[in-house]
Short mmCIF file of C-alpha atoms and ligand atoms in Angstrom, two decimals:
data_model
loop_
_atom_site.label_atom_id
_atom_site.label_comp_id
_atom_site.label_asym_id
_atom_site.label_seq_id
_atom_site.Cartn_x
_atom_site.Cartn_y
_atom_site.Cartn_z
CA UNK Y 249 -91.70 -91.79 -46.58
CA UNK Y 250 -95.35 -91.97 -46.43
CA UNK Y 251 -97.52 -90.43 -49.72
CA UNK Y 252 -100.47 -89.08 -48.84
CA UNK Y 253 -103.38 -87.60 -51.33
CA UNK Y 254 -104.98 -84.33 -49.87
CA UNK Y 255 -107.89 -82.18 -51.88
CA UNK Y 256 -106.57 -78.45 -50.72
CA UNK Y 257 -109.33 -75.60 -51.98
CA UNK Y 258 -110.82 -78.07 -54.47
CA UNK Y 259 -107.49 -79.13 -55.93
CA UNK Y 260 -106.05 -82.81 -55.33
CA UNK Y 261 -102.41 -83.10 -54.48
CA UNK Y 262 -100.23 -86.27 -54.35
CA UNK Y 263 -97.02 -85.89 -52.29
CA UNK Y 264 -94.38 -87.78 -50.54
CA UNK Y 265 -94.08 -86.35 -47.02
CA UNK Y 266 -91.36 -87.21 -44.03
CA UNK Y 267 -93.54 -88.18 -40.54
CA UNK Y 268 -91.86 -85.04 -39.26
CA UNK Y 269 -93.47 -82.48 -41.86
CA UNK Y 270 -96.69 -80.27 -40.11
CA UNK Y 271 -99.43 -79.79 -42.88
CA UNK Y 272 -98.29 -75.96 -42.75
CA UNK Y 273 -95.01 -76.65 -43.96
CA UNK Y 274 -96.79 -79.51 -46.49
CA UNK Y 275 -99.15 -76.42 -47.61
CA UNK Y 276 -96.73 -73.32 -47.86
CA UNK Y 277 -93.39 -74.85 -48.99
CA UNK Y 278 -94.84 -77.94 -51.20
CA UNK Y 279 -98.24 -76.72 -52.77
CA UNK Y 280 -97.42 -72.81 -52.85
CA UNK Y 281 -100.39 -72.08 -50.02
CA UNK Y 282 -99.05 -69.25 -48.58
CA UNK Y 283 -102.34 -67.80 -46.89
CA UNK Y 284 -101.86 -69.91 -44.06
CA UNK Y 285 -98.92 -68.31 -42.12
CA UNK Y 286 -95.78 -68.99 -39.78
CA UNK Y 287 -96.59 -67.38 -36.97
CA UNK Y 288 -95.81 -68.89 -33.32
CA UNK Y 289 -95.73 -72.49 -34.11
CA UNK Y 290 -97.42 -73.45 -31.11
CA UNK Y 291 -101.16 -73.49 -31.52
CA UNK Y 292 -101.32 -70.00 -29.91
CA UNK Y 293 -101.41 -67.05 -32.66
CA UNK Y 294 -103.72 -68.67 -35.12
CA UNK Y 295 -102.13 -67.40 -38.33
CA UNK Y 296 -102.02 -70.94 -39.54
CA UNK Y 297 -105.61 -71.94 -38.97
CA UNK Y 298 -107.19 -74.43 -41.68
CA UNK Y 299 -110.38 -76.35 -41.92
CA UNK Y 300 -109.50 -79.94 -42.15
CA UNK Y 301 -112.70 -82.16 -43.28
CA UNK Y 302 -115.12 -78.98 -41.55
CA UNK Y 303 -113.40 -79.02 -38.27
CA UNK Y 304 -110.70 -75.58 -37.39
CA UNK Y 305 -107.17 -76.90 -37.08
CA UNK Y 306 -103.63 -75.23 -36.54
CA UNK Y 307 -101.55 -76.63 -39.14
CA UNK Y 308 -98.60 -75.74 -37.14
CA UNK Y 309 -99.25 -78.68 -35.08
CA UNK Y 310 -101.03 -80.81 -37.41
CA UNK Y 311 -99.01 -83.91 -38.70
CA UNK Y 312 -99.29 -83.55 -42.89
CA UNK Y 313 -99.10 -87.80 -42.83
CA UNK Y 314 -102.04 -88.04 -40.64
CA UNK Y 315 -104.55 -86.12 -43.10
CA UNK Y 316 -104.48 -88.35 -45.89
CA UNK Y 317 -107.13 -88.36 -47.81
CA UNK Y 318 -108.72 -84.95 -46.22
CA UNK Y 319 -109.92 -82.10 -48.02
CA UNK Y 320 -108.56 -79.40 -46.44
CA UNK Y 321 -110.16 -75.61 -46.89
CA UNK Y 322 -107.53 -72.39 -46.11
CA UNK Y 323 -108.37 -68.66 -46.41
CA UNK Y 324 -107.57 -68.44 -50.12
CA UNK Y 325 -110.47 -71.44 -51.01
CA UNK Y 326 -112.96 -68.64 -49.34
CA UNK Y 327 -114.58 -66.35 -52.26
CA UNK Y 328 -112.70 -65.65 -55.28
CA UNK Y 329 -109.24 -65.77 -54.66
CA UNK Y 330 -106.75 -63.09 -54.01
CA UNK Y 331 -110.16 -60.67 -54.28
CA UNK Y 332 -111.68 -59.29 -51.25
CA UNK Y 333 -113.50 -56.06 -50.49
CA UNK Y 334 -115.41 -55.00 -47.26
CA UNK Y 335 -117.30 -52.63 -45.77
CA UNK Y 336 -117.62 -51.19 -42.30
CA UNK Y 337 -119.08 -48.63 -39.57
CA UNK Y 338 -117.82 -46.98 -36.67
CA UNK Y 339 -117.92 -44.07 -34.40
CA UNK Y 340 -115.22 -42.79 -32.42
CA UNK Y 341 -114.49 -39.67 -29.88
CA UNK Y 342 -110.64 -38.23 -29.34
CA UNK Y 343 -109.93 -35.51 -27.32
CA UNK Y 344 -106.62 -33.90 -27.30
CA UNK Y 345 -105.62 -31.23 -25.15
CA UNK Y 346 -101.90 -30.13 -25.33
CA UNK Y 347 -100.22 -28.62 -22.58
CA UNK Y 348 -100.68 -25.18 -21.86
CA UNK Y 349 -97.13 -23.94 -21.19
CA UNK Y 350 -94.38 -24.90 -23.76
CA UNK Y 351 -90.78 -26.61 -22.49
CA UNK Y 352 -87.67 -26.49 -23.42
CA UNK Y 353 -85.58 -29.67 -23.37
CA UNK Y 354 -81.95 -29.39 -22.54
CA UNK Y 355 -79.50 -31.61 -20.89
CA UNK Y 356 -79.72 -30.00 -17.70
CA UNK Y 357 -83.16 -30.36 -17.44
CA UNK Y 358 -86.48 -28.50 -18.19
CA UNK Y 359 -87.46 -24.58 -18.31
CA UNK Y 360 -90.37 -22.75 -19.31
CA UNK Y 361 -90.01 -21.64 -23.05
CA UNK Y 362 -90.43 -17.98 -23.04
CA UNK Y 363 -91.01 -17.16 -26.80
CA UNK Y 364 -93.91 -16.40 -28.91
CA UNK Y 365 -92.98 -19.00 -31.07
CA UNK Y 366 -95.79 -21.95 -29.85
CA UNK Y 367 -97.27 -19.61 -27.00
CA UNK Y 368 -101.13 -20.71 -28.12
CA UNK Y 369 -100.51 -22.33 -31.50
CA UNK Y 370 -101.93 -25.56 -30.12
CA UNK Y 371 -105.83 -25.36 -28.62
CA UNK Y 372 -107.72 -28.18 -27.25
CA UNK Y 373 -110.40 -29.86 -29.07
CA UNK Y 374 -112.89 -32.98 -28.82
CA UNK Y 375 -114.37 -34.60 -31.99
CA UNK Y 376 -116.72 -37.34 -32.48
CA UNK Y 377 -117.50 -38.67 -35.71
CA UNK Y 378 -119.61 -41.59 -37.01
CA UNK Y 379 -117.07 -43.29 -39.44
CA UNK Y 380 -117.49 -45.52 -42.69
CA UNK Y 381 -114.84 -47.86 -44.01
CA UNK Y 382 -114.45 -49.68 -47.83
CA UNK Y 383 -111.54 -51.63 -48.38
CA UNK Y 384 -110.31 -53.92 -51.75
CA UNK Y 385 -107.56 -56.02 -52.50
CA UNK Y 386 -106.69 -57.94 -55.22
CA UNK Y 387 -103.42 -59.44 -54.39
CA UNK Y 388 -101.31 -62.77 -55.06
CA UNK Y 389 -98.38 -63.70 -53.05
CA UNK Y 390 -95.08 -64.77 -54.35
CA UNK Y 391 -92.94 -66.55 -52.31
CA UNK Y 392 -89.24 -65.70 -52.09
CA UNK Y 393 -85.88 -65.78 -50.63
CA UNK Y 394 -83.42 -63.20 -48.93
CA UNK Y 395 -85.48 -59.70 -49.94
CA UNK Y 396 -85.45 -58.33 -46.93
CA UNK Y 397 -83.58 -60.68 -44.86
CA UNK Y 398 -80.53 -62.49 -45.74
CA UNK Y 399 -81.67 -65.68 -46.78
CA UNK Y 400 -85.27 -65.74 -44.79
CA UNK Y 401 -88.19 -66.90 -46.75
CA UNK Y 402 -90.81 -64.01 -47.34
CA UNK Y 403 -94.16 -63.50 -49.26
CA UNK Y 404 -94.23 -60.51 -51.64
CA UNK Y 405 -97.46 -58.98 -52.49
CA UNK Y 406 -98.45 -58.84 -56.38
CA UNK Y 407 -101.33 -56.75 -56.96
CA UNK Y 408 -103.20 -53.61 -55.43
CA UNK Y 409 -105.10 -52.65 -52.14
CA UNK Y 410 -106.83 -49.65 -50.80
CA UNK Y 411 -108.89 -49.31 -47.83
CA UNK Y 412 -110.53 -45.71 -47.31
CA UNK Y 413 -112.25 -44.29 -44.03
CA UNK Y 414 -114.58 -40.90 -44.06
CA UNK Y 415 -115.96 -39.98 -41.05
CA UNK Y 416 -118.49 -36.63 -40.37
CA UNK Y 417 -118.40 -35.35 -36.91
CA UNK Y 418 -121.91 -35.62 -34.88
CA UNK Y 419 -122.30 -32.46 -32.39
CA UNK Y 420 -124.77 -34.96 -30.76
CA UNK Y 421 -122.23 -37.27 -29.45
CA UNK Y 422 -120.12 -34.39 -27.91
CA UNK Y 423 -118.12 -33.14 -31.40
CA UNK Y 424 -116.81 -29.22 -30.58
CA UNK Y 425 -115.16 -29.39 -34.04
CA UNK Y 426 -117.11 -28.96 -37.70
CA UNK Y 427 -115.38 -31.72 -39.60
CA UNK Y 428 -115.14 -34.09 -42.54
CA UNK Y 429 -112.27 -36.58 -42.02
CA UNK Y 430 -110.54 -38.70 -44.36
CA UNK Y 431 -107.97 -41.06 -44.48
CA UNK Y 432 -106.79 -43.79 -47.20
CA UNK Y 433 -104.29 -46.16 -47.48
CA UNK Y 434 -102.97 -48.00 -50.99
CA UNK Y 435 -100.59 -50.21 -51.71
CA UNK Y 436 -99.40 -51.57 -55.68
CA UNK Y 437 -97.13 -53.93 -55.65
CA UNK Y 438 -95.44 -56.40 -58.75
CA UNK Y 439 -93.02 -59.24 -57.69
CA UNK Y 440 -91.00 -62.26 -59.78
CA UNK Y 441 -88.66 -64.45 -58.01
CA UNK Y 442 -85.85 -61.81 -58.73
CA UNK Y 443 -87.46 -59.06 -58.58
CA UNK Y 444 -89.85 -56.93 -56.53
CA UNK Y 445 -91.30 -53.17 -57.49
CA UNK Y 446 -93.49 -52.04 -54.46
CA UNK Y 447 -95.52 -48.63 -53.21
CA UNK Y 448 -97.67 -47.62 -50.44
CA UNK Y 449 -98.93 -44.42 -49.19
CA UNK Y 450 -101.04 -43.42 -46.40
CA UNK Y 451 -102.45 -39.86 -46.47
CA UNK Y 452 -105.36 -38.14 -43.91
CA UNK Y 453 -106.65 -34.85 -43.69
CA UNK Y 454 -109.37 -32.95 -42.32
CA UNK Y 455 -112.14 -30.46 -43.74
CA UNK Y 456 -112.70 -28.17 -41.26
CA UNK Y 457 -115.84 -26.21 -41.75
CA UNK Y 458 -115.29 -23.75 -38.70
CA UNK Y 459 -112.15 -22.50 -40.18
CA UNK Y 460 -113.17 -23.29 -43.99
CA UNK Y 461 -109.84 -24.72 -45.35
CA UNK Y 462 -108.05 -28.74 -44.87
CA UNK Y 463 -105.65 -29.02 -42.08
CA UNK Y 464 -104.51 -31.98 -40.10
CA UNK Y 465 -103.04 -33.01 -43.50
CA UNK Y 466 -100.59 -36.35 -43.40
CA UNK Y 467 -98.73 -38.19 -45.64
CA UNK Y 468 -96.25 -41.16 -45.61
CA UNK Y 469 -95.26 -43.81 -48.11
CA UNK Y 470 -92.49 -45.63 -49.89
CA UNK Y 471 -91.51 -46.59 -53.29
CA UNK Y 472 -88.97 -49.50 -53.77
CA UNK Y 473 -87.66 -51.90 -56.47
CA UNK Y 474 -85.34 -54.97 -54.75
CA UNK Y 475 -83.27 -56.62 -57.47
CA UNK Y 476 -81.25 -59.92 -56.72
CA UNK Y 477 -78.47 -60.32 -59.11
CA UNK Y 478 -77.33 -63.41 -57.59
CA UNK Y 479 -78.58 -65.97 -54.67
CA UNK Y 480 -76.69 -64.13 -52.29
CA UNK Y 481 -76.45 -60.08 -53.60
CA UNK Y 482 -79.91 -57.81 -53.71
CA UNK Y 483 -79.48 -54.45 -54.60
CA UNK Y 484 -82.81 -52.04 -53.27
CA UNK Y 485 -83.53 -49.02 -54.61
CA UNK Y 486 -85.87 -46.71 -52.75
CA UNK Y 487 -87.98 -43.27 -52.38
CA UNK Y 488 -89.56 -42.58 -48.78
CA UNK Y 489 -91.34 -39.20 -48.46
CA UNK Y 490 -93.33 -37.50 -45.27
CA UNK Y 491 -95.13 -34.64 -45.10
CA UNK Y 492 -97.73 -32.39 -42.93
CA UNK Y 493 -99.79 -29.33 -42.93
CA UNK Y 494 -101.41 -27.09 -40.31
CA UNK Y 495 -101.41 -29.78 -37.44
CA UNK Y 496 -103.41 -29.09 -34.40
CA UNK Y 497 -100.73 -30.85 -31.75
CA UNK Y 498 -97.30 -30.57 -31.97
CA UNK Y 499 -95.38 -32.47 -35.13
CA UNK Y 500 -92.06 -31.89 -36.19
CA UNK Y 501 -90.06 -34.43 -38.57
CA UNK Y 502 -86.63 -34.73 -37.75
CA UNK Y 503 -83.10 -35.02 -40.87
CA UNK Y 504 -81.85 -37.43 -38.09
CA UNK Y 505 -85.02 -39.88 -37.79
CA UNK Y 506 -83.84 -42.88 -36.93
CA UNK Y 507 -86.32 -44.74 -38.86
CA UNK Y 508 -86.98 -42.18 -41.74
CA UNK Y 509 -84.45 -39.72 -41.72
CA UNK Y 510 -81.00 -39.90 -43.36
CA UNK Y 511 -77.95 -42.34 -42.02
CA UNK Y 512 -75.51 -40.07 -40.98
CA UNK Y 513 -77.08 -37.52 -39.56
CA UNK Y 514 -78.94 -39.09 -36.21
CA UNK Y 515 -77.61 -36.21 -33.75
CA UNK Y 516 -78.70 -33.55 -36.28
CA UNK Y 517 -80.95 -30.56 -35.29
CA UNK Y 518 -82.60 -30.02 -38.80
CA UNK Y 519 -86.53 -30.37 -38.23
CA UNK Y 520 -89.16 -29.11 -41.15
CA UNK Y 521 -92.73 -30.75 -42.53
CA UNK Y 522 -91.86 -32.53 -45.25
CA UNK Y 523 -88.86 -34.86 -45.95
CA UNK Y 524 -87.42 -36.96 -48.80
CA UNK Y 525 -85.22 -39.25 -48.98
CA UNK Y 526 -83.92 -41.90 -51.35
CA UNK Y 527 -81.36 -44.84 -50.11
CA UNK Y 528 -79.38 -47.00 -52.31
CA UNK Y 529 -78.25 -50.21 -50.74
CA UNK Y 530 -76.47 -53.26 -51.91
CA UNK Y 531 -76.40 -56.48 -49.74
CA UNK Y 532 -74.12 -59.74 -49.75
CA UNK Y 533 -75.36 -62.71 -48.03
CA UNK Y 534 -71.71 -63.81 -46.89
CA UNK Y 535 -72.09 -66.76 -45.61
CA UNK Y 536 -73.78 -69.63 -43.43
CA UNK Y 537 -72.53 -70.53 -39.87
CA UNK Y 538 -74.64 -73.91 -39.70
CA UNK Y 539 -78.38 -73.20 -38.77
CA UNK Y 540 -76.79 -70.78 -36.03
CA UNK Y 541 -76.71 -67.56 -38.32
CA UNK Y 542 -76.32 -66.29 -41.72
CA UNK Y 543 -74.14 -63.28 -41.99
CA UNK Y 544 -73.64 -60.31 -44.44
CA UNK Y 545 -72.63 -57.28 -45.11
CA UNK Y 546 -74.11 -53.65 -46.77
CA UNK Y 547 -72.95 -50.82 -48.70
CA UNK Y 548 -75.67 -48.41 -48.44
CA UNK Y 549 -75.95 -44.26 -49.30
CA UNK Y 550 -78.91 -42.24 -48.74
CA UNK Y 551 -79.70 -38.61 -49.94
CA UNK Y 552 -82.46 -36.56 -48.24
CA UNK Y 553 -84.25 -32.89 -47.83
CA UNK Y 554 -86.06 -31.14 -45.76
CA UNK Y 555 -88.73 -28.37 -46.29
CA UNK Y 556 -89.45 -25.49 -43.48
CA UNK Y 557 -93.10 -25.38 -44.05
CA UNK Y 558 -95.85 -24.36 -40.69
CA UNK Y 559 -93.65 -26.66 -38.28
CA UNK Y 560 -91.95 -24.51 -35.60
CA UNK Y 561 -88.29 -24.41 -36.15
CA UNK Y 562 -88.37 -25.71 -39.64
CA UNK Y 563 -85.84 -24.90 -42.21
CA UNK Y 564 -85.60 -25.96 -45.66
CA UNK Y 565 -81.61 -27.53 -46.40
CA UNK Y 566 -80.14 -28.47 -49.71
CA UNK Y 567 -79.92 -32.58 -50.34
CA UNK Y 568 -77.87 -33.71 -47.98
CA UNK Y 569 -75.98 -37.26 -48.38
CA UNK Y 570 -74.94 -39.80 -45.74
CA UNK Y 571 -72.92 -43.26 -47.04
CA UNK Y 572 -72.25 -46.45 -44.83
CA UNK Y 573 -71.69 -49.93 -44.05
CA UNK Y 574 -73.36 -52.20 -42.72
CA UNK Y 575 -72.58 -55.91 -40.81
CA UNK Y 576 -75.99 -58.04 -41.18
CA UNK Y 577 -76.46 -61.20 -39.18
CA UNK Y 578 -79.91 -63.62 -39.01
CA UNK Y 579 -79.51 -65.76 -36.28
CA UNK Y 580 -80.68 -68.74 -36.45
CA UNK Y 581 -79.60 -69.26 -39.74
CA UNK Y 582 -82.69 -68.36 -42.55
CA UNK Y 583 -84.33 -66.18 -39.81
CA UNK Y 584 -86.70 -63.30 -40.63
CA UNK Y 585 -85.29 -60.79 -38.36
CA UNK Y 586 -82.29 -59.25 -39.48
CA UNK Y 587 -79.62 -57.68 -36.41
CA UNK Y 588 -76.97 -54.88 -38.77
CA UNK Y 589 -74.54 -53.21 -36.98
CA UNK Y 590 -74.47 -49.90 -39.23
CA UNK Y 591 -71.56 -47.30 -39.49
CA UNK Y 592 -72.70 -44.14 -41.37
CA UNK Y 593 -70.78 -41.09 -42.20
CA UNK Y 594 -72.43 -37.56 -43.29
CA UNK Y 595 -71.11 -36.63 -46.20
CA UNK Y 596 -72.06 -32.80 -46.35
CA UNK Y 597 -71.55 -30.29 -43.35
CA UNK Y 598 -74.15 -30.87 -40.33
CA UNK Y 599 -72.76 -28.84 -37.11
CA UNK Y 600 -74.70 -31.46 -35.12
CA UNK Y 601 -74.19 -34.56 -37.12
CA UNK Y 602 -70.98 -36.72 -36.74
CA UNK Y 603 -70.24 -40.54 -37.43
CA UNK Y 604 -72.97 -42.82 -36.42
CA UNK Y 605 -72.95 -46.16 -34.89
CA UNK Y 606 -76.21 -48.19 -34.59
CA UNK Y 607 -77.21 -51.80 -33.65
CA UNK Y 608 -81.05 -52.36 -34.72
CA UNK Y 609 -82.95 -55.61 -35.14
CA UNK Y 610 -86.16 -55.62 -37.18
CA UNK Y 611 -88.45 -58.20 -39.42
CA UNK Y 612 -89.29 -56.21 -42.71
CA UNK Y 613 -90.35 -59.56 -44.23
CA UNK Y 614 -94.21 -58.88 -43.55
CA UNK Y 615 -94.34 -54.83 -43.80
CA UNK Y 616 -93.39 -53.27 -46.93
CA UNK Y 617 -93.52 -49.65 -45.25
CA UNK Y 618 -93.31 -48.86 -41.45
CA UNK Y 619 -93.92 -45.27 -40.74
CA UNK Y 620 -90.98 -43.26 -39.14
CA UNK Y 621 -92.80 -42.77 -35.69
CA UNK Y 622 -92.17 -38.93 -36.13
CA UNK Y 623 -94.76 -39.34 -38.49
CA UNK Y 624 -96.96 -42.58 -37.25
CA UNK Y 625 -97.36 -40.54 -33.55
CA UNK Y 626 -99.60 -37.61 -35.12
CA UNK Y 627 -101.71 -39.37 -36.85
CA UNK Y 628 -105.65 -39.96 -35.88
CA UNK Y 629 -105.46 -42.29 -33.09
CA UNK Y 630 -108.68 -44.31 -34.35
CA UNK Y 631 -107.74 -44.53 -37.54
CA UNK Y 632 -106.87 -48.29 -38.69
CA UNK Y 633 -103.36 -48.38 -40.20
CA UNK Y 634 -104.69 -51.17 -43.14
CA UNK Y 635 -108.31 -51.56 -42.96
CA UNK Y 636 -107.61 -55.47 -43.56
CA UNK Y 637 -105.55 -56.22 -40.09
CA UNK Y 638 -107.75 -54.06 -38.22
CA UNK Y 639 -108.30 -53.95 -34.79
S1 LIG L 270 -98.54 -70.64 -36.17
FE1 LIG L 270 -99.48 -69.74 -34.42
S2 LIG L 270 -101.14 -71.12 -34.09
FE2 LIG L 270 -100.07 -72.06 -35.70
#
């Protein structure tokens, strides 16, 4: 096995490498690097990008025995590390004009909705605005194994981040609408190789001058704590909330959300503007099938509310609980994507909801919170969804 001496961000490392090894895999799973990452593996995404001696290369396809004796620069060796704050400018124009006769959906098709109940609730409107953007972070990563996949590796961010946009509409670039808007996004987050305690939010809203009060009001988040007792069994722990005032298009969040609502109760009718709901799930790795899969299985329970507020058709419900199982399978074997096959049961009377059956396949390993599209769809269209991966 060849050793090879490599100075990475001012540091010298001696190590013993096999030909085979890529300086990616030499940099994240021997030295701890992680700010190069895994992304393609074929010189197309550019998540792995290094300088090597001065000169861009994708360590994905650069052989970790052939840069002996390099110095080799990656995104963390640029500033101070894990620190990083920007600044930014733009404008942007939406216009948004809902349809002027309201639907209803039913399985025979659709026919003109006759009520008062959204008959001119939603107007047209057009705003431009002339936008500025601050974001910091201050954030390690931790590397780990089987948090939100079964065995997958995965890097957990340790520290904060907040990236804020404020933007004032300009009547000279076309604005109809009096406005301040605002939108921020923050994250905390506090990891150990056992043990991860997370949060994020993302709230917007909208000063309206014309009408004098805030409405397009938004907010989504998560808070979480992932515990592995053993190797193989992670208990997570979490609160998810969702919320919206006086929206100017249609929004609705649904008990049944497949995404945010409760397991249990996808076929439910229950809609409202704010929902809550915490989930309880423990996980087994069970066991390897070669490098073609890792299976497992979950026990999971989740307990949720809605609240009525401005939406049409809201009501507000007591908590209501839904309890499954769940068979979990990473194929190949160590993969970041998890495939469950989930069987949930509501546990209090829905006259819609029944027992559930759902395959889904999804890589939580790089998002700590995805945003139930119910809520996701109403927001802003321009506005970034982390200041620091946007566009
Ligand atoms: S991982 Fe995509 S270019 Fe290297």
């Amino acid at each position: 096995m060849p050793e090879i001496s490599i100075t990475v961000n001012g540091r010298r490392h001696e190590a013993e490498v096999p030909t085979t090894t890529t300086l990616l895999d030499l940099l994240r799973d021997e030295l701890d690097v992680t700010g190069p990452k895994r992304g393609c593996e074929m010189a197309e995404c550019g998540a792995c990008m290094v300088h090597v001696d001065g000169r861009l290369r994708h360590a994905c396809l650069t052989l970790a025995a052939l840069v002996d004796g390099s110095t080799v620069l990656t995104v963390e060796g640029i500033g101070e590390p894990g620190r990083l704050s920007l600044f930014g400018a733009s404008l942007s124009r939406e216009r948004e004009l809902p349809g002027a006769l309201p639907v209803i959906i039913t399985d025979s098709g659709l026919f003109a909705d006759t009520s008062t109940a959204l008959t001119g609730r939603y107007v047209g409107n057009r705003t431009a605005r002339i936008n500025a953007l601050w974001g910091v972070r201050n954030v390690r990563f931790v590397r780990v194994n089987g948090f939100d996949g079964l065995r997958a590796p995965q890097d957990l961010r340790r520290g904060f981040q907040l990236g804020v946009l404020a933007g004032r509409s300009l009547s000279v670039l076309g604005s109809t609408d009096d406005d301040i808007f605002v939108a921020a996004d923050l994250y905390a987050g506090w990891a150990q190789r056992n043990t991860f305690i997370g949060l994020q939010f993302l709230g917007e809203g909208r000063q309206n001058y014309d009408a004098n009060h805030w409405d397009g009001i938004l907010g989504s988040g998560r808070a979480a704590s992932y515990l592995k007792v053993t190797s193989r069994h992670t208990v997570i722990t979490s609160f998810e909330y969702s919320g919206g005032w006086r929206h100017r298009t249609p929004f609705q969040l649904r008990l049944g959300d497949a995404q945010g609502g409760v397991r249990g109760y996808g076929d439910s009718r229950v809609v409202g503007h704010q929902r809550g709901v915490v989930r309880v799930e423990e996980r087994w790795a069970w066991r390897s099938m070669g490098r073609a899969a890792d299976v497992g299985w979950a026990l999971f329970g989740d307990a949720g509310k809605m609240w009525a507020g401005d939406v049409p058709y809201g009501i507000d419900t007591p908590v209501r609980y839904g309890v499954g199982v769940g068979l979990l399978a990473a194929l190949p074997a160590r993969s970041r994507r998890l495939w469950r096959l989930d069987l949930a049961v509501p546990v209090t009377a829905d006259e819609y909801a029944g027992w559930e059956i759902r395959l889904s396949s999804s890589d939580l390993t790089r998002v700590f919170w995805r945003e139930p599209k119910d809520v996701a769809r109403s927001r802003e269209r321009f506005v970034p969804a982390s200041i620091f991966n946007w566009p």
